[in-house]
Amino acid sequence: MIKADFYKSTITKGDYQEDILSWAHQFSTGVKTKTVTFKDKLAAQQSVSDVSLLVYCRKNPNTMAIQSNWQVELAGDRYEVNGIDANPSNRAEIILYCERVTP
């Protein structure tokens, strides 16, 4: 297992009422990761990106609150959550489909 930090976007208004996007840390947890196969990428998005991961999280109140467009930091790299699904082989886990965020 590796440590994952989850972030939720927040939008605030600046001095001139412009939208300012920032990321607020929500929680940290241990996760397992797996690379996504070409077939999985194509089925999920009808396109293929260079870096995608499946992130397996144990179900708890924190992980059940995760939504699409949240970000997760794994080993210094940021990924955006693009899909959430139940793990059919383990009911105690959820699977997050994540793609690397370009800096």
Short mmCIF file of C-alpha atoms in Angstrom, two decimals, residues 3-93:
data_model
loop_
_atom_site.label_atom_id
_atom_site.label_comp_id
_atom_site.label_asym_id
_atom_site.label_seq_id
_atom_site.Cartn_x
_atom_site.Cartn_y
_atom_site.Cartn_z
CA LYS A 3 -0.08 6.81 0.91
CA ALA A 4 -2.59 8.87 -1.06
CA ASP A 5 -3.64 12.45 -0.28
CA PHE A 6 -7.05 13.51 -1.60
CA TYR A 7 -7.86 17.12 -2.53
CA LYS A 8 -11.17 18.84 -3.32
CA SER A 9 -11.33 21.96 -5.45
CA THR A 10 -12.63 25.19 -3.96
CA ILE A 11 -13.38 28.38 -5.84
CA THR A 12 -13.01 31.72 -4.11
CA LYS A 13 -13.39 35.27 -5.42
CA GLY A 14 -10.36 37.51 -5.79
CA ASP A 15 -10.07 41.26 -5.27
CA TYR A 16 -11.65 41.91 -8.66
CA GLN A 17 -14.32 39.18 -8.30
CA GLU A 18 -12.33 36.78 -10.49
CA ASP A 19 -12.62 33.07 -9.71
CA ILE A 20 -9.55 31.62 -8.00
CA LEU A 21 -9.27 27.82 -8.01
CA SER A 22 -7.45 26.20 -5.11
CA TRP A 23 -7.17 22.66 -3.76
CA ALA A 24 -8.05 21.87 -0.14
CA HIS A 25 -6.62 18.74 1.46
CA GLN A 26 -9.47 16.45 2.57
CA PHE A 27 -7.81 13.30 3.95
CA SER A 28 -5.01 10.76 3.53
CA THR A 29 -5.33 7.00 3.28
CA GLY A 30 -3.47 3.92 2.11
CA VAL A 31 -4.33 2.69 -1.40
CA LYS A 32 -3.29 0.07 -3.94
CA THR A 33 -2.67 1.09 -7.54
CA LYS A 34 -2.72 -0.69 -10.86
CA THR A 35 -2.02 0.57 -14.36
CA VAL A 36 -4.94 0.75 -16.74
CA THR A 37 -4.94 -1.43 -19.85
CA PHE A 38 -5.55 -0.03 -23.31
CA LYS A 39 -8.93 -1.77 -23.45
CA ASP A 40 -10.06 -0.19 -20.14
CA LYS A 41 -9.02 3.30 -21.30
CA LEU A 42 -10.84 3.00 -24.60
CA ALA A 43 -14.02 1.66 -22.98
CA ALA A 44 -14.06 4.37 -20.31
CA GLN A 45 -13.36 7.45 -22.41
CA GLN A 46 -13.28 6.56 -26.09
CA SER A 47 -9.77 8.02 -26.03
CA VAL A 48 -6.37 7.05 -24.72
CA SER A 49 -4.10 9.22 -22.57
CA ASP A 50 -0.49 8.57 -21.67
CA VAL A 51 -0.81 8.00 -17.91
CA SER A 52 -3.81 6.45 -16.19
CA LEU A 53 -4.16 4.52 -12.95
CA LEU A 54 -6.75 2.47 -11.16
CA VAL A 55 -6.66 3.33 -7.46
CA TYR A 56 -8.20 0.83 -5.03
CA CYS A 57 -9.49 2.35 -1.76
CA ARG A 58 -11.10 0.70 1.23
CA LYS A 59 -14.68 1.91 1.70
CA ASN A 60 -15.15 4.31 4.62
CA PRO A 61 -16.99 7.63 5.09
CA ASN A 62 -14.03 9.59 3.67
CA THR A 63 -13.57 7.54 0.51
CA MET A 64 -17.33 7.33 -0.11
CA ALA A 65 -17.36 11.16 -0.30
CA ILE A 66 -14.87 11.23 -3.23
CA GLN A 67 -16.33 12.73 -6.41
CA SER A 68 -15.15 13.13 -9.98
CA ASN A 69 -12.76 16.07 -10.48
CA TRP A 70 -11.13 15.58 -7.06
CA GLN A 71 -7.38 15.11 -7.18
CA VAL A 72 -5.20 12.50 -5.54
CA GLU A 73 -1.46 12.80 -4.91
CA LEU A 74 0.54 9.59 -5.13
CA ALA A 75 4.33 9.60 -4.71
CA GLY A 76 4.56 13.28 -5.65
CA ASP A 77 2.40 13.06 -8.80
CA ARG A 78 -1.12 14.51 -9.04
CA TYR A 79 -3.97 12.61 -10.68
CA GLU A 80 -7.55 13.69 -11.35
CA VAL A 81 -10.38 11.32 -10.44
CA ASN A 82 -12.40 10.74 -13.62
CA GLY A 83 -14.47 7.74 -12.61
CA ILE A 84 -15.61 5.84 -9.53
CA ASP A 85 -16.85 2.26 -9.42
CA ALA A 86 -17.44 -0.56 -6.96
CA ASN A 87 -14.94 -3.39 -6.93
CA PRO A 88 -16.92 -6.48 -8.01
CA SER A 89 -14.38 -8.87 -6.51
CA ASN A 90 -14.15 -7.09 -3.13
CA ARG A 91 -17.21 -5.32 -1.74
CA ALA A 92 -15.09 -3.50 0.85
CA GLU A 93 -13.26 -1.48 -1.86
#
